[in-house]
Short mmCIF file of C-alpha atoms and ligand atoms in Angstrom, two decimals:
data_model
loop_
_atom_site.label_atom_id
_atom_site.label_comp_id
_atom_site.label_asym_id
_atom_site.label_seq_id
_atom_site.Cartn_x
_atom_site.Cartn_y
_atom_site.Cartn_z
CA MET A 1 -5.64 -7.06 6.23
CA CYS A 2 -4.75 -6.62 2.58
CA GLY A 3 -1.08 -5.66 2.60
CA PRO A 4 0.98 -4.29 -0.26
CA THR A 5 1.36 -5.31 -3.87
CA VAL A 6 5.14 -5.49 -4.02
CA TYR A 7 6.26 -3.68 -7.19
CA GLY A 8 8.06 -0.71 -5.56
CA ARG A 9 9.02 0.77 -2.19
CA ILE A 10 5.93 1.57 -0.12
CA HIS A 11 4.83 5.15 0.49
CA VAL A 12 3.30 6.64 3.64
CA GLY A 13 -0.18 5.89 2.29
CA ASN A 14 0.61 2.16 2.21
CA ALA A 15 2.00 2.45 5.73
CA ARG A 16 -1.30 3.67 7.15
CA PRO A 17 -3.15 0.32 7.23
CA PHE A 18 -0.01 -1.32 8.67
CA VAL A 19 0.03 1.25 11.50
CA VAL A 20 -3.75 1.31 12.07
CA PHE A 21 -4.22 -2.45 12.25
CA SER A 22 -1.04 -3.03 14.28
CA ILE A 23 -2.41 -0.60 16.86
CA VAL A 24 -5.91 -2.09 16.69
CA LYS A 25 -4.26 -5.40 17.56
CA ARG A 26 -2.49 -3.83 20.54
CA PHE A 27 -5.79 -2.44 21.77
CA LEU A 28 -7.64 -5.76 21.39
CA VAL A 29 -4.84 -7.59 23.22
CA HIS A 30 -5.03 -4.97 25.99
CA GLU A 31 -8.77 -5.70 26.25
CA GLY A 32 -8.02 -9.39 26.75
CA TYR A 33 -8.63 -10.80 23.27
CA ARG A 34 -6.40 -13.35 21.62
CA VAL A 35 -5.57 -11.83 18.24
CA VAL A 36 -4.13 -13.43 15.13
CA PHE A 37 -3.12 -10.65 12.75
CA VAL A 38 -2.70 -11.76 9.14
CA SER A 39 -1.42 -9.29 6.56
CA ASN A 40 -1.43 -10.52 2.96
CA ILE A 41 1.35 -9.76 0.53
CA THR A 42 0.42 -9.69 -3.17
CA ASP A 43 3.52 -10.87 -5.02
CA VAL A 44 1.78 -12.05 -8.22
CA ASN A 45 0.06 -9.20 -10.03
CA ASP A 46 -0.09 -7.25 -13.30
CA LYS A 47 1.66 -4.28 -11.70
CA ILE A 48 4.61 -6.49 -10.78
CA TYR A 49 4.88 -7.91 -14.32
CA ALA A 50 4.80 -4.36 -15.72
CA ALA A 51 7.46 -3.04 -13.30
CA ALA A 52 9.70 -6.06 -13.93
CA ARG A 53 9.40 -5.67 -17.69
CA GLU A 54 10.37 -2.01 -17.43
CA ALA A 55 13.40 -2.90 -15.33
CA SER A 56 14.26 -5.91 -17.54
CA ARG A 57 14.26 -8.18 -14.50
CA PRO A 58 12.53 -11.46 -13.61
CA SER A 59 9.25 -10.60 -11.88
CA ASP A 60 9.75 -13.00 -8.96
CA GLU A 61 13.17 -11.50 -8.27
CA LEU A 62 11.73 -7.97 -8.28
CA ALA A 63 8.90 -9.06 -5.97
CA LYS A 64 11.36 -10.72 -3.55
CA GLN A 65 13.47 -7.59 -3.38
CA MET A 66 10.41 -5.38 -2.76
CA ILE A 67 9.19 -7.74 -0.01
CA ALA A 68 12.57 -7.36 1.70
CA PHE A 69 12.28 -3.55 1.42
CA TYR A 70 8.70 -3.67 2.72
CA VAL A 71 9.72 -5.70 5.77
CA ALA A 72 12.76 -3.50 6.46
CA ASP A 73 10.79 -0.25 6.03
CA THR A 74 7.83 -1.33 8.19
CA ASP A 75 10.17 -2.82 10.84
CA ARG A 76 11.45 0.69 11.40
CA LEU A 77 7.96 1.72 12.57
CA GLY A 78 8.69 -0.29 15.72
CA LEU A 79 5.27 -1.98 15.77
CA GLY A 80 6.47 -5.58 15.51
CA ARG A 81 5.36 -7.87 12.68
CA PRO A 82 1.89 -9.27 11.94
CA ASP A 83 1.52 -12.89 13.11
CA PHE A 84 1.35 -14.14 9.52
CA GLU A 85 2.39 -12.48 6.25
CA PRO A 86 1.37 -14.98 3.57
CA LEU A 87 2.61 -14.60 0.02
CA ALA A 88 0.21 -15.10 -2.89
CA SER A 89 2.87 -17.11 -4.74
CA GLU A 90 2.89 -19.66 -1.90
CA ALA A 91 -0.90 -20.04 -1.71
CA ILE A 92 -1.68 -20.99 -5.33
CA ASP A 93 -3.09 -24.44 -4.38
CA GLY A 94 -5.74 -22.84 -2.21
CA MET A 95 -6.67 -20.46 -5.04
CA VAL A 96 -6.99 -23.31 -7.54
CA GLY A 97 -9.19 -25.19 -5.05
CA LEU A 98 -11.43 -22.18 -4.47
CA ILE A 99 -11.77 -21.48 -8.20
CA GLY A 100 -12.57 -25.18 -8.87
CA ARG A 101 -15.33 -24.99 -6.31
CA LEU A 102 -16.79 -21.86 -7.95
CA ILE A 103 -16.78 -23.54 -11.38
CA GLU A 104 -18.55 -26.63 -9.95
CA GLY A 105 -21.18 -24.44 -8.32
CA GLY A 106 -21.93 -22.54 -11.54
CA HIS A 107 -20.47 -19.27 -10.20
CA ALA A 108 -17.52 -19.29 -12.58
CA TYR A 109 -16.73 -20.36 -16.16
CA THR A 110 -13.64 -21.00 -18.23
CA VAL A 111 -12.82 -19.40 -21.59
CA ASP A 112 -9.55 -20.21 -23.41
CA GLY A 113 -7.71 -20.92 -20.15
CA ASP A 114 -9.09 -17.86 -18.32
CA VAL A 115 -11.65 -18.25 -15.53
CA TYR A 116 -14.23 -15.56 -14.75
CA PHE A 117 -16.61 -15.09 -11.83
CA ARG A 118 -20.21 -14.90 -13.00
CA VAL A 119 -21.37 -11.86 -11.02
CA ARG A 120 -25.07 -12.22 -11.83
CA SER A 121 -25.04 -15.75 -10.37
CA TYR A 122 -24.61 -14.19 -6.95
CA PRO A 123 -27.64 -12.04 -6.05
CA GLU A 124 -26.01 -10.38 -3.02
CA TYR A 125 -23.29 -8.85 -5.18
CA GLY A 126 -22.90 -5.15 -4.28
CA GLU A 127 -23.95 -5.49 -0.65
CA LEU A 128 -20.53 -4.48 0.70
CA SER A 129 -19.93 -1.40 -1.46
CA HIS A 130 -23.66 -0.57 -1.77
CA ARG A 131 -23.46 -0.11 -5.50
CA ASP A 132 -25.98 -0.97 -8.10
CA VAL A 133 -24.62 -3.77 -10.31
CA ASP A 134 -25.48 -1.81 -13.44
CA GLN A 135 -23.17 1.03 -12.35
CA MET A 136 -20.14 -1.16 -11.74
CA ASP A 137 -16.85 -1.29 -13.58
CA GLN A 138 -14.37 -4.01 -12.61
CA GLY A 139 -11.52 -1.82 -13.81
CA GLU A 140 -10.17 -4.62 -16.01
CA GLY A 141 -10.50 -2.45 -19.12
CA VAL A 142 -10.37 -4.22 -22.45
CA GLU A 143 -8.50 -7.18 -20.95
CA GLY A 144 -10.70 -10.25 -21.42
CA ALA A 145 -13.60 -8.08 -22.62
CA ASP A 146 -14.20 -10.31 -25.65
CA ARG A 147 -14.12 -13.47 -23.53
CA LYS A 148 -16.35 -12.41 -20.62
CA HIS A 149 -19.99 -13.48 -20.86
CA ASP A 150 -20.93 -10.25 -19.11
CA PRO A 151 -18.80 -7.07 -18.75
CA LEU A 152 -19.58 -7.22 -15.01
CA ASP A 153 -17.67 -10.49 -14.56
CA PHE A 154 -14.13 -10.42 -13.21
CA ALA A 155 -11.06 -12.62 -13.65
CA LEU A 156 -10.28 -15.41 -11.19
CA TRP A 157 -7.50 -16.92 -13.32
CA LYS A 158 -5.62 -15.56 -16.30
CA ALA A 159 -4.00 -17.83 -18.90
CA GLN A 160 -0.29 -17.17 -19.24
CA LYS A 161 0.46 -14.42 -21.75
CA PRO A 162 3.70 -13.79 -23.66
CA GLY A 163 6.01 -11.68 -21.48
CA GLU A 164 4.69 -13.09 -18.19
CA ASP A 165 7.51 -15.08 -16.61
CA THR A 166 5.66 -16.86 -13.80
CA ALA A 167 2.81 -19.37 -14.22
CA TRP A 168 1.28 -22.33 -12.43
CA ASP A 169 -0.64 -25.38 -13.66
CA ALA A 170 -4.38 -25.64 -13.10
CA PRO A 171 -7.05 -28.04 -14.42
CA TRP A 172 -8.22 -25.34 -16.89
CA GLY A 173 -4.72 -24.41 -18.07
CA ARG A 174 -1.42 -22.85 -17.13
CA GLY A 175 -1.59 -19.30 -15.84
CA ARG A 176 -1.83 -17.29 -12.66
CA PRO A 177 -4.50 -16.07 -10.28
CA GLY A 178 -6.42 -12.81 -10.46
CA TRP A 179 -5.79 -10.39 -7.59
CA HIS A 180 -9.08 -10.82 -5.72
CA ILE A 181 -8.94 -14.62 -5.38
CA GLU A 182 -5.45 -14.36 -3.90
CA CYS A 183 -6.70 -12.64 -0.77
CA SER A 184 -9.73 -14.90 -0.30
CA ALA A 185 -7.46 -17.96 -0.44
CA MET A 186 -4.65 -16.57 1.74
CA ALA A 187 -7.07 -15.47 4.47
CA GLU A 188 -8.96 -18.77 4.41
CA ALA A 189 -5.77 -20.87 4.60
CA ILE A 190 -4.79 -19.32 7.92
CA LEU A 191 -8.01 -18.13 9.56
CA GLY A 192 -10.77 -20.16 7.90
CA VAL A 193 -13.88 -18.36 6.73
CA GLU A 194 -16.01 -16.00 8.81
CA LEU A 195 -13.00 -14.28 10.26
CA ASP A 196 -13.77 -11.48 12.72
CA ILE A 197 -12.31 -8.40 11.05
CA HIS A 198 -11.10 -7.85 7.50
CA GLY A 199 -9.11 -4.66 7.10
CA GLY A 200 -7.65 -2.60 4.29
CA GLY A 201 -7.66 0.83 2.69
CA SER A 202 -10.98 2.38 1.66
CA ASP A 203 -9.79 2.30 -1.97
CA LEU A 204 -10.19 -1.49 -1.79
CA ILE A 205 -13.92 -1.57 -0.99
CA PHE A 206 -14.76 -1.86 -4.67
CA PRO A 207 -13.99 -3.94 -6.59
CA HIS A 208 -11.40 -5.80 -4.46
CA HIS A 209 -13.31 -6.48 -1.26
CA GLU A 210 -16.68 -6.77 -2.96
CA ASN A 211 -15.13 -9.52 -5.08
CA GLU A 212 -13.35 -11.24 -2.17
CA ALA A 213 -16.67 -11.33 -0.28
CA ALA A 214 -18.62 -12.66 -3.28
CA GLN A 215 -16.09 -15.41 -4.11
CA THR A 216 -15.87 -16.80 -0.61
CA ARG A 217 -19.59 -16.64 0.07
CA ALA A 218 -20.41 -18.26 -3.28
CA ALA A 219 -17.80 -21.03 -2.78
CA ARG A 220 -18.19 -21.71 0.94
CA GLY A 221 -21.71 -20.64 1.81
CA ALA A 222 -20.36 -18.51 4.65
CA PRO A 223 -19.21 -14.89 4.76
CA LEU A 224 -15.48 -14.23 4.48
CA ALA A 225 -15.60 -11.72 7.33
CA ARG A 226 -18.04 -10.57 10.01
CA LEU A 227 -16.77 -7.02 10.00
CA TRP A 228 -15.05 -5.01 7.29
CA VAL A 229 -12.89 -2.15 8.53
CA HIS A 230 -11.44 0.35 6.06
CA ASN A 231 -8.93 3.09 6.72
CA GLY A 232 -9.10 6.44 4.92
CA MET A 233 -6.49 7.51 2.38
CA VAL A 234 -3.39 9.59 3.05
CA ARG A 235 -3.49 12.63 0.79
CA LEU A 236 -0.03 13.33 -0.52
CA GLN A 237 -0.14 16.94 -1.61
CA GLU A 238 3.16 18.15 -2.90
CA ALA A 239 2.39 21.85 -2.60
CA LYS A 240 2.05 21.63 1.14
CA MET A 241 5.52 20.28 1.88
CA ALA A 242 8.29 22.73 2.74
CA LYS A 243 10.80 23.24 -0.05
CA SER A 244 13.65 22.10 2.16
CA VAL A 245 11.89 18.86 2.93
CA GLY A 246 10.93 18.23 -0.68
CA ASN A 247 8.34 15.70 -1.53
CA ILE A 248 8.78 12.95 0.99
CA PHE A 249 6.30 10.25 0.16
CA LEU A 250 8.18 6.99 0.50
CA LEU A 251 7.97 5.47 3.96
CA HIS A 252 11.71 4.98 4.38
CA GLU A 253 12.36 8.62 3.44
CA ALA A 254 9.65 9.83 5.81
CA LEU A 255 11.25 7.76 8.59
CA ASP A 256 14.64 9.29 7.78
CA VAL A 257 13.28 12.82 7.93
CA PHE A 258 10.62 12.76 10.66
CA GLY A 259 11.51 9.68 12.75
CA ARG A 260 9.10 6.91 13.74
CA ASP A 261 7.72 8.63 16.87
CA ALA A 262 6.41 11.64 14.95
CA LEU A 263 5.03 9.39 12.20
CA ILE A 264 3.12 7.14 14.62
CA MET A 265 1.81 10.26 16.39
CA TYR A 266 0.81 11.73 13.01
CA PHE A 267 -1.26 8.65 12.15
CA CYS A 268 -2.89 8.60 15.62
CA GLN A 269 -3.91 12.26 15.27
CA GLY A 270 -6.36 11.28 12.55
CA HIS A 271 -9.42 9.09 12.92
CA TYR A 272 -8.57 5.92 11.00
CA ARG A 273 -11.69 6.15 8.83
CA GLN A 274 -11.05 9.73 7.67
CA PRO A 275 -8.63 10.77 4.94
CA ILE A 276 -5.59 12.70 6.27
CA GLU A 277 -3.31 15.19 4.57
CA PHE A 278 0.39 14.46 4.68
CA ASP A 279 1.71 17.99 5.09
CA ASP A 280 4.01 20.20 7.16
CA GLU A 281 1.29 21.46 9.43
CA ARG A 282 0.22 18.02 10.61
CA LEU A 283 3.75 16.69 10.89
CA GLU A 284 4.78 19.75 12.90
CA GLN A 285 1.82 19.15 15.19
CA ALA A 286 2.91 15.53 15.60
CA ARG A 287 6.47 16.57 16.43
CA ALA A 288 5.21 19.07 19.01
CA SER A 289 3.00 16.37 20.58
CA VAL A 290 5.94 13.98 20.85
CA ARG A 291 8.00 16.72 22.53
CA ARG A 292 5.23 17.50 25.01
CA VAL A 293 5.09 13.91 26.18
CA ARG A 294 8.90 13.59 26.35
CA ASP A 295 9.18 16.83 28.33
CA ALA A 296 6.51 15.76 30.80
CA ALA A 297 8.16 12.35 31.21
CA ARG A 298 11.21 13.96 32.81
CA GLY A 299 9.12 15.04 35.81
CA LEU A 300 7.40 11.65 36.31
CA VAL A 301 8.29 8.74 38.56
CA ALA A 302 8.98 5.99 36.04
CA GLY A 303 6.64 3.04 36.54
CA GLY A 304 5.18 4.51 39.75
CA ALA A 305 1.44 4.27 40.49
CA SER A 306 -0.46 7.23 39.08
CA PRO A 307 -2.47 9.63 41.29
CA PRO A 308 -6.28 9.36 41.76
CA TRP A 309 -7.07 12.00 39.08
CA SER A 310 -5.51 9.71 36.48
CA ALA A 311 -8.16 6.95 36.66
CA GLY A 312 -10.88 8.98 34.92
CA LEU A 313 -8.57 10.05 32.10
CA LYS A 314 -7.42 6.49 31.55
CA GLU A 315 -11.03 5.43 31.35
CA THR A 316 -11.91 8.07 28.75
CA PHE A 317 -8.82 7.06 26.78
CA PHE A 318 -9.89 3.42 26.52
CA SER A 319 -13.57 4.28 25.96
CA ALA A 320 -12.52 6.44 23.01
CA LEU A 321 -10.69 3.49 21.47
CA ALA A 322 -13.63 1.19 22.16
CA GLU A 323 -15.86 3.65 20.29
CA ASP A 324 -14.79 2.86 16.72
CA PHE A 325 -11.11 3.25 17.57
CA ASN A 326 -11.14 7.03 17.99
CA THR A 327 -7.41 7.71 18.42
CA PRO A 328 -7.68 11.54 18.26
CA ALA A 329 -10.14 11.50 21.16
CA ALA A 330 -7.88 9.05 23.02
CA LEU A 331 -4.89 11.37 22.46
CA ALA A 332 -6.91 14.25 23.95
CA SER A 333 -6.99 12.24 27.21
CA VAL A 334 -3.23 11.70 26.98
CA PHE A 335 -2.63 15.46 26.71
CA GLU A 336 -5.09 16.25 29.47
CA TRP A 337 -3.09 13.78 31.59
CA VAL A 338 0.16 15.50 30.64
CA ARG A 339 -1.31 18.92 31.59
CA GLU A 340 -2.38 17.59 35.00
CA ALA A 341 1.02 16.02 35.60
CA ASN A 342 2.82 19.23 34.62
CA ARG A 343 0.81 21.10 37.27
CA ALA A 344 2.06 18.74 39.99
CA ARG A 345 5.42 19.01 41.76
CA PRO A 346 8.11 17.18 39.73
CA GLY A 347 8.87 13.73 41.07
CA THR A 348 5.44 13.23 42.66
CA VAL A 349 3.45 11.69 39.78
CA GLY A 350 3.86 8.02 38.83
CA SER A 351 3.81 7.25 35.09
CA ALA A 352 2.07 3.82 35.20
CA ASP A 353 -1.27 4.90 33.71
CA LEU A 354 0.31 7.08 31.03
CA ALA A 355 2.63 4.22 30.10
CA GLU A 356 -0.36 1.89 29.75
CA MET A 357 -2.16 4.34 27.43
CA LEU A 358 0.90 5.11 25.32
CA GLY A 359 1.71 1.39 25.13
CA VAL A 360 -1.47 0.74 23.16
CA LEU A 361 -0.41 3.43 20.66
CA ALA A 362 3.14 1.98 20.51
CA LEU A 363 4.53 5.23 21.97
CA GLU A 364 5.55 4.02 25.44
CA ASN A 365 9.19 4.62 24.48
CA LEU A 366 8.55 8.38 24.85
CA LEU A 367 8.57 7.85 28.62
CA SER A 368 11.70 5.80 28.97
CA GLU A 369 14.24 7.38 26.66
CA GLY A 370 16.57 10.22 27.46
CA ALA A 371 17.19 12.86 24.82
CA PRO A 372 15.65 11.75 21.53
CA GLU A 373 18.00 10.76 18.79
CA ALA A 374 17.66 12.86 15.65
CA PRO A 375 16.35 11.02 12.57
CA PRO A 376 19.01 9.90 10.03
CA ARG A 377 18.33 12.72 7.54
CA VAL A 378 18.74 15.32 10.29
CA ARG A 379 22.05 13.81 11.39
CA GLU A 380 23.20 13.75 7.78
CA LEU A 381 22.38 17.47 7.37
CA ALA A 382 24.23 18.24 10.59
CA ARG A 383 27.30 16.40 9.28
CA GLY A 384 27.01 18.36 6.03
CA ARG A 385 26.89 21.63 7.97
CA GLU A 386 29.95 20.65 10.00
CA ALA A 387 31.83 19.84 6.80
CA ALA A 388 30.79 23.21 5.34
CA ARG A 389 32.06 24.97 8.46
CA GLN A 390 35.39 23.12 8.29
CA ALA A 391 35.65 24.28 4.68
CA ARG A 392 34.73 27.82 5.79
CA ASP A 393 31.74 27.79 3.48
CA TRP A 394 29.62 29.93 5.82
CA GLY A 395 26.81 30.43 3.32
CA GLU A 396 26.27 26.71 2.95
CA ALA A 397 26.59 26.17 6.72
CA ASP A 398 23.87 28.79 7.34
CA ARG A 399 21.64 27.31 4.68
CA LEU A 400 21.93 23.87 6.30
CA ARG A 401 21.24 25.35 9.74
CA GLU A 402 17.99 26.78 8.36
CA GLU A 403 17.11 23.47 6.75
CA LEU A 404 17.64 21.75 10.09
CA ARG A 405 15.40 24.33 11.77
CA SER A 406 12.66 23.64 9.25
CA LEU A 407 12.82 19.99 10.34
CA GLY A 408 12.48 21.00 13.99
CA TRP A 409 16.14 20.71 15.07
CA GLU A 410 18.61 23.26 16.39
CA VAL A 411 22.28 22.64 15.98
CA ARG A 412 24.41 24.00 18.81
CA ASP A 413 28.18 24.11 18.66
CA SER A 414 29.63 22.85 21.91
CA PRO A 415 33.26 22.15 22.87
CA GLY A 416 32.59 18.44 22.24
CA GLY A 417 31.37 19.14 18.69
CA PRO A 418 27.97 20.05 17.25
CA GLU A 419 24.91 18.93 19.23
CA LEU A 420 21.40 18.44 17.90
CA LEU A 421 18.51 19.62 20.04
CA PRO A 422 14.82 19.45 19.19
CA LEU A 423 13.34 22.95 18.88
CA PRO A 424 10.90 23.85 21.64
ZN1 LIG B 501 -6.87 -8.20 -0.63
#
């Protein structure tokens, strides 16, 4: 999977492929496959140079800090880490080797220390994104336009420019890799070519993945990947967020406000290939779904064998995932299961099958925890309300109570102090 380009904190859109492919891995492991999940980190890139320049900081220092944020933020999703998270800056040798091979084979050429891929030397170009080569724009703008033999060609290596503070030596001159070659080399170093599944956001199909595929095939004579799997975009539409919530787009803020359970549920409610809106309605639906499972869990026998009616629902759950990873259809089986269990006498239904299903979605914790802990932002608002009450600022206390309600939490004043309860 193509992971982030580390020039800022990641937003919920960047989190989607991390969630989708982490859960795909869980499903494949459940089905008995041995899975090696590699998620690339792009830490050498024009966007990083630009952000570092703006902040007057060394670009490698900025990238290191953003990698640490990325790891900390995604850790909070509770999905574990990918098996490998290679950094572009540590895979330069492989990139130089791959570029050298392309030059030897006549698929690439050097101009003033730059190296470009000769797109028309590779007749299959366009087969991944199904575009006509004459309609393509590499998105490199005027950069290198006067040096490219053909506007269609794209950069494999860029000679060091003034203001760029990282560079590596290569036979054709000092500089740094282009974005596309980074991923081809990082994937190959760990998995070899012809890996089973290459994932990433649908915004990467062209030019990024088209170029990765062309480079590897042209250099190695074998496809980079057997299967390309792309997740749809998250649509961040400001107008649809409640005023009290504000525009929560960064992953760490979304985790503070909604908590990881609701966020994982939110992502599972959408089919991975479709775009999804990030808005109140869908997050509220996710929160309600989390509550339904938690409420049902109280009446279940933890870990006990599930009744005969459960087998069919478990089967439809796993068939839905086997059919192009249809998580919304799989969730429908989960809620059918919950409805059945709620009809039974409390304490008579074992949770084993439900736990197995939720485990694949990384939501098995909903069965084992007591009262859910409120997300950090909710606790902070509750502390603010308590302080307002102590200061006899009733207007502010009421305002904060309403804000808490809009986030799905009720604050109740008990003799032991204020208590937070999820709204029914
Ligand atoms: Zn990539």
